[in-house]
Short mmCIF file of C-alpha atoms in Angstrom, two decimals:
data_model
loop_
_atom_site.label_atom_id
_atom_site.label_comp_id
_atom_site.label_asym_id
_atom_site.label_seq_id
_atom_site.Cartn_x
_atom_site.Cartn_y
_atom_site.Cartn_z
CA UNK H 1 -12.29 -2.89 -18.07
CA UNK H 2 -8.85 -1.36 -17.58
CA UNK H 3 -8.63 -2.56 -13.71
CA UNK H 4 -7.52 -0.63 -11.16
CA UNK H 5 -5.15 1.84 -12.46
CA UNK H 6 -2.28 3.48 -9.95
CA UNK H 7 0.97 5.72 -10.91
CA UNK H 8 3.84 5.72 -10.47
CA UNK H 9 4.25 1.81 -10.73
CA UNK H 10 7.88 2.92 -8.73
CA UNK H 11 8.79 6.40 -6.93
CA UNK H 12 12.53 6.68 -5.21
CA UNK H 13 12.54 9.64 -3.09
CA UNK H 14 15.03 11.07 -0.45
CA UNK H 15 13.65 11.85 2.82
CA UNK H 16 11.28 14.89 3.37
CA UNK H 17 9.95 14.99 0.24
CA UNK H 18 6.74 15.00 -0.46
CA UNK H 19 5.05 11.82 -2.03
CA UNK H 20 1.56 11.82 -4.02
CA UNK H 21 0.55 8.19 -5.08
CA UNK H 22 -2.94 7.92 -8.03
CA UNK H 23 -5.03 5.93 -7.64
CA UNK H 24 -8.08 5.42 -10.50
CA UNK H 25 -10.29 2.81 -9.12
CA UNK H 26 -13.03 0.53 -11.27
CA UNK H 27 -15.97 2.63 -13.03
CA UNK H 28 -18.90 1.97 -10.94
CA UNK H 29 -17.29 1.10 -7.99
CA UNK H 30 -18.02 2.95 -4.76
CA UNK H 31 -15.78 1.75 -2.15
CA UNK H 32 -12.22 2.49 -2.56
CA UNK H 33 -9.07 1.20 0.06
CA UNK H 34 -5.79 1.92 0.38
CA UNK H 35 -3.48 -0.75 1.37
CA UNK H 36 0.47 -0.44 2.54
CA UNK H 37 2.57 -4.05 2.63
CA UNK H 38 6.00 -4.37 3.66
CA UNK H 39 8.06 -7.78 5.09
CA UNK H 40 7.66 -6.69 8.33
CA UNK H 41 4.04 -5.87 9.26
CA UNK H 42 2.63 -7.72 5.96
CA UNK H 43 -0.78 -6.09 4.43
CA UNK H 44 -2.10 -3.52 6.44
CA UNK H 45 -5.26 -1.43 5.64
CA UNK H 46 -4.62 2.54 5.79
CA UNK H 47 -8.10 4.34 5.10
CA UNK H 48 -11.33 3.62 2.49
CA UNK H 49 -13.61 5.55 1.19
CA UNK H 50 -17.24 4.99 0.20
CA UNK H 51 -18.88 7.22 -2.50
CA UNK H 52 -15.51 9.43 -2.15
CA UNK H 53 -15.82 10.69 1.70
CA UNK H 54 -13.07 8.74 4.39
CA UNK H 55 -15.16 6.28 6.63
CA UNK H 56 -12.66 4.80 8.19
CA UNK H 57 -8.70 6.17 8.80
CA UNK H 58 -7.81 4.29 11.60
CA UNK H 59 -4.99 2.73 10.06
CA UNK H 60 -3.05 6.04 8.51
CA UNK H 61 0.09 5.93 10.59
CA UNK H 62 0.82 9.34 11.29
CA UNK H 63 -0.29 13.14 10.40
CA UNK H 64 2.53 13.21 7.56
CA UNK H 65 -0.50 10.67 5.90
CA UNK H 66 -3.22 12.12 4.05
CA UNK H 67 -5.71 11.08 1.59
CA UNK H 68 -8.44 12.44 -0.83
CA UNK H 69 -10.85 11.13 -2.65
CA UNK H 70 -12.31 14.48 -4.93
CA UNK H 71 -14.90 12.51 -7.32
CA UNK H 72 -15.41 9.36 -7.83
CA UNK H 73 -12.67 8.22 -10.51
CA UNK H 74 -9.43 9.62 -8.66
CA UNK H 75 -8.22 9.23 -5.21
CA UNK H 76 -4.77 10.79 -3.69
CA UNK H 77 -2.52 9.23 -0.88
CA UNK H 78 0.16 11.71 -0.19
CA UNK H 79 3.34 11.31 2.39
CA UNK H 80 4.66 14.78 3.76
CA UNK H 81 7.25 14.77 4.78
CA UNK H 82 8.69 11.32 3.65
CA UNK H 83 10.55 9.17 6.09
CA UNK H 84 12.87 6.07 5.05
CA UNK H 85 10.49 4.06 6.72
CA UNK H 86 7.69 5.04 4.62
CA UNK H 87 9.16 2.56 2.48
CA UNK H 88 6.28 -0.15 1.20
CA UNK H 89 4.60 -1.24 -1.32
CA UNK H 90 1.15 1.21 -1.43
CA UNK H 91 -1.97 -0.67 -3.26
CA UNK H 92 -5.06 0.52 -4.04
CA UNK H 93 -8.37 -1.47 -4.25
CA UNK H 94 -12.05 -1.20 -5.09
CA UNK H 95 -15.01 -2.92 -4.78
CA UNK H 96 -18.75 -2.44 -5.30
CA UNK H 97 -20.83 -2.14 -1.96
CA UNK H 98 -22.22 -5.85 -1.25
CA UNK H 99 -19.49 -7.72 -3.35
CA UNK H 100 -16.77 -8.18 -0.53
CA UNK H 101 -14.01 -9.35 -3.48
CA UNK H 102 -11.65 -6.06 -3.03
CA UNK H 103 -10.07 -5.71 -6.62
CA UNK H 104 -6.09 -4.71 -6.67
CA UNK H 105 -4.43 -1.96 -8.50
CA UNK H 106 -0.72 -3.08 -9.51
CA UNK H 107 0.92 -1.21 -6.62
CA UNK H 108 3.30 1.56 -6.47
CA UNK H 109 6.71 0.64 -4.95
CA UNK H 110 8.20 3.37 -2.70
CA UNK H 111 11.91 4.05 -1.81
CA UNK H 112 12.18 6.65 0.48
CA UNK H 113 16.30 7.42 0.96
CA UNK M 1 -8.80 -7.18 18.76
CA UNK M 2 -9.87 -8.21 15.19
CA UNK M 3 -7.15 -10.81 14.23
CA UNK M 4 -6.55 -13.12 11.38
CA UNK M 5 -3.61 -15.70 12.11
CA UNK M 6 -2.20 -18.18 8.91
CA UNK M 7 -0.52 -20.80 9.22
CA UNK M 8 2.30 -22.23 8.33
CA UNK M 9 4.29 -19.06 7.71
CA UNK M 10 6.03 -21.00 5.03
CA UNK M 11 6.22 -24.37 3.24
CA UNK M 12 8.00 -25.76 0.28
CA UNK M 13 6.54 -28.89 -1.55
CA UNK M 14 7.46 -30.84 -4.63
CA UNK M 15 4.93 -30.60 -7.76
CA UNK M 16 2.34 -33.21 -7.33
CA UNK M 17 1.70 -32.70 -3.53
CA UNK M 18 -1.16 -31.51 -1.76
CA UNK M 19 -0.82 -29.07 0.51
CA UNK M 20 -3.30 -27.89 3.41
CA UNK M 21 -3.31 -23.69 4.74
CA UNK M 22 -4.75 -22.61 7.63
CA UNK M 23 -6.23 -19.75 8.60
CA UNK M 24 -7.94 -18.87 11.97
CA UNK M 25 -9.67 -15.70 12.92
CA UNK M 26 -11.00 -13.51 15.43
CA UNK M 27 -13.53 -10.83 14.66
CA UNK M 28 -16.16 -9.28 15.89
CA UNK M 29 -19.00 -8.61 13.50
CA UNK M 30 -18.42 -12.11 11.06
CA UNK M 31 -19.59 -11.42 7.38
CA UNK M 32 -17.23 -13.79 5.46
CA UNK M 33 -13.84 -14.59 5.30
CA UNK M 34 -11.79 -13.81 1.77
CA UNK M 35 -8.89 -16.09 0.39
CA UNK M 36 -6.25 -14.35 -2.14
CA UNK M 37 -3.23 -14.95 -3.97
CA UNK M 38 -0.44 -13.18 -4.38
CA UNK M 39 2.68 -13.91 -6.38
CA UNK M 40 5.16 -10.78 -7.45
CA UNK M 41 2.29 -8.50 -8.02
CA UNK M 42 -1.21 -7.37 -6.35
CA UNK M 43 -3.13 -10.18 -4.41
CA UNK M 44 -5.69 -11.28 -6.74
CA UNK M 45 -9.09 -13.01 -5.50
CA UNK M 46 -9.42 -16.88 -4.88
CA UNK M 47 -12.27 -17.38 -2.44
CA UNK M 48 -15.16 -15.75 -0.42
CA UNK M 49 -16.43 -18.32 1.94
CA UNK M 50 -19.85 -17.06 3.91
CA UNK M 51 -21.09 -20.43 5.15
CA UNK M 52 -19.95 -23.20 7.12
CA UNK M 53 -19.19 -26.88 5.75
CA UNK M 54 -19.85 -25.07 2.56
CA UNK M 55 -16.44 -26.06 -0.02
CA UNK M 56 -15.95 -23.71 -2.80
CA UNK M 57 -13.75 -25.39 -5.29
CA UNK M 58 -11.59 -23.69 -8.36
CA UNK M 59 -9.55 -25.76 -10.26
CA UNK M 60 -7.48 -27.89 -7.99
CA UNK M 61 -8.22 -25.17 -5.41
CA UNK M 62 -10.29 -25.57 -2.79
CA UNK M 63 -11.88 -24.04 0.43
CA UNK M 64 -13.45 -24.39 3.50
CA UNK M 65 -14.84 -22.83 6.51
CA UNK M 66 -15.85 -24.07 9.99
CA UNK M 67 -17.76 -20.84 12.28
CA UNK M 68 -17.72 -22.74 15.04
CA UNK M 69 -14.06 -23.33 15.47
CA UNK M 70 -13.38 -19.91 13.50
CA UNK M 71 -10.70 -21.27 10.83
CA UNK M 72 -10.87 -21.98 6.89
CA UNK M 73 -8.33 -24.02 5.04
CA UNK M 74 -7.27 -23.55 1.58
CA UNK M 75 -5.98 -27.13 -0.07
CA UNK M 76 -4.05 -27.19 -3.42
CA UNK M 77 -3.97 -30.67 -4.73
CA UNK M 78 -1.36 -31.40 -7.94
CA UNK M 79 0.70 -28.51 -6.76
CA UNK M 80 2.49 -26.97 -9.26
CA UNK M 81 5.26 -24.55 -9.40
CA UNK M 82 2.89 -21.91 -11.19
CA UNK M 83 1.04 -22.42 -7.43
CA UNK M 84 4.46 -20.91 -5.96
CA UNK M 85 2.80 -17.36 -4.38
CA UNK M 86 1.99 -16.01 -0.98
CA UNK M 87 -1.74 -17.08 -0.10
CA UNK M 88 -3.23 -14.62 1.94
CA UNK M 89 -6.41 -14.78 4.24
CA UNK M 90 -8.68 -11.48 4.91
CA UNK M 91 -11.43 -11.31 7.87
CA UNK M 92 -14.11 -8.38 8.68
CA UNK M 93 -13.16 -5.96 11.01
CA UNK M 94 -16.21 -3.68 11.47
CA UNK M 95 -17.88 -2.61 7.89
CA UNK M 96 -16.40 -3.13 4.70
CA UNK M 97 -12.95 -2.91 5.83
CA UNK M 98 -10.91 -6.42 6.17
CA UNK M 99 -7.43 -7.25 7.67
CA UNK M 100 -5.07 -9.68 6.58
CA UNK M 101 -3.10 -12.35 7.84
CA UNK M 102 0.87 -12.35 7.62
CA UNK M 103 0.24 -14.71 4.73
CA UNK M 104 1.97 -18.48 4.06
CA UNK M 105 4.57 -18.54 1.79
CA UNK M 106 4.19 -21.45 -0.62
CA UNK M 107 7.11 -22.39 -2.90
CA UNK M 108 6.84 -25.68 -4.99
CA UNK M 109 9.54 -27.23 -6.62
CA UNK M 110 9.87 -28.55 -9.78
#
């Protein structure tokens, strides 16, 4: 299996642009989480789906956040607009419901100027 | 509040040592409590511990956890400097969504 798949690996962006980070989970999983990190506030947990429909987006910072989840081999986290602070390190992860172990995507590293 | 606390935030050893992590937690529906590592790249799985007193053991990695006192430790004996990574420590916070500690930073030196 491929593992978690997510483009762009790296995305530098000036501010107010709009941001769309892929994420292609593992075939056969059914939960899928997205995951922000940065030095300052660590790993934080934005939103996950379960068989592609948002249970929980308690942790999406703001309105300019937005995620989709259309079928069950794709998922979207999109930034509009982008502010420098947006700046992180997005992953993605999935996991099969009753196996907690959350697998990682390799990240995508965002630069928002 | 859910909360997951780690300690040290950061410790440098020389290869050969053992070290000890800590990681305490508060959270209010318990399932298990998840152990990764993380050196430049994604956090990749070490641990799921469910049970108390129970030590799961990888390599010279190993883990505990005690449910009464609500901590686990992760000890690396042998350390080497391929060990050199951010360990991270993940609790439940309501259903199938976990949050993370700040992480320890472990560097060992040649």
């Amino acid at each position: 299996d491929a593992g978690v798949i997510q483009s762009p690996r790296h995305e530098v962006t000036e501010m107010g642009q709009e941001v769309t980070l892929r994420c292609k989970p593992i075939s056969g999983h059914d939960y899928l989480f997205w995951y922000r990190q940065t030095m300052m506030r660590g790993l934080e947990l934005l939103i996950y789906f379960n068989n592609n429909v948002p249970i929980d987006d308690s942790g999406m910072p703001e309105d300019r956040f937005s995620a989709k989840m259309p079928n069950a081999s794709f998922s979207t986290l999109k930034i509009q607009p982008s502010e420098p602070r947006d700046s992180a390190v997005y992953f993605c992860a999935s996991s099969f419901a009753g196996r907690e172990t959350q697998y990682f995507g390799p990240g995508t590293r965002l630069l928002v100027l | 509040e859910d909360k997951v606390v780690q300690s040290p935030l950061s410790l440098v050893v020389h290869e050969g040592d053992t070290v000890t992590l800590n990681c305490s937690y508060e959270v209010t529906n318990f399932r298990s409590l998840l152990w990764y590592k993380q050196e430049k790249k994604a956090p990749t799985f070490l641990f799921m511990l469910t049970s108390s007193g129970i030590e799961k053991k990888s390599g010279r990695l190993s883990s505990i956890l005690d449910k009464k006192e609500l901590f686990s430790i992760l000890n690396i004996t042998a350390t080497q400097t391929g060990d050199s990574a951010v360990y991270l420590c993940a609790g439940p916070s309501g259903t199938y969504k976990y949050i993370f500690g700040t992480g320890t930073r472990l560097k060992v030196l040649a």
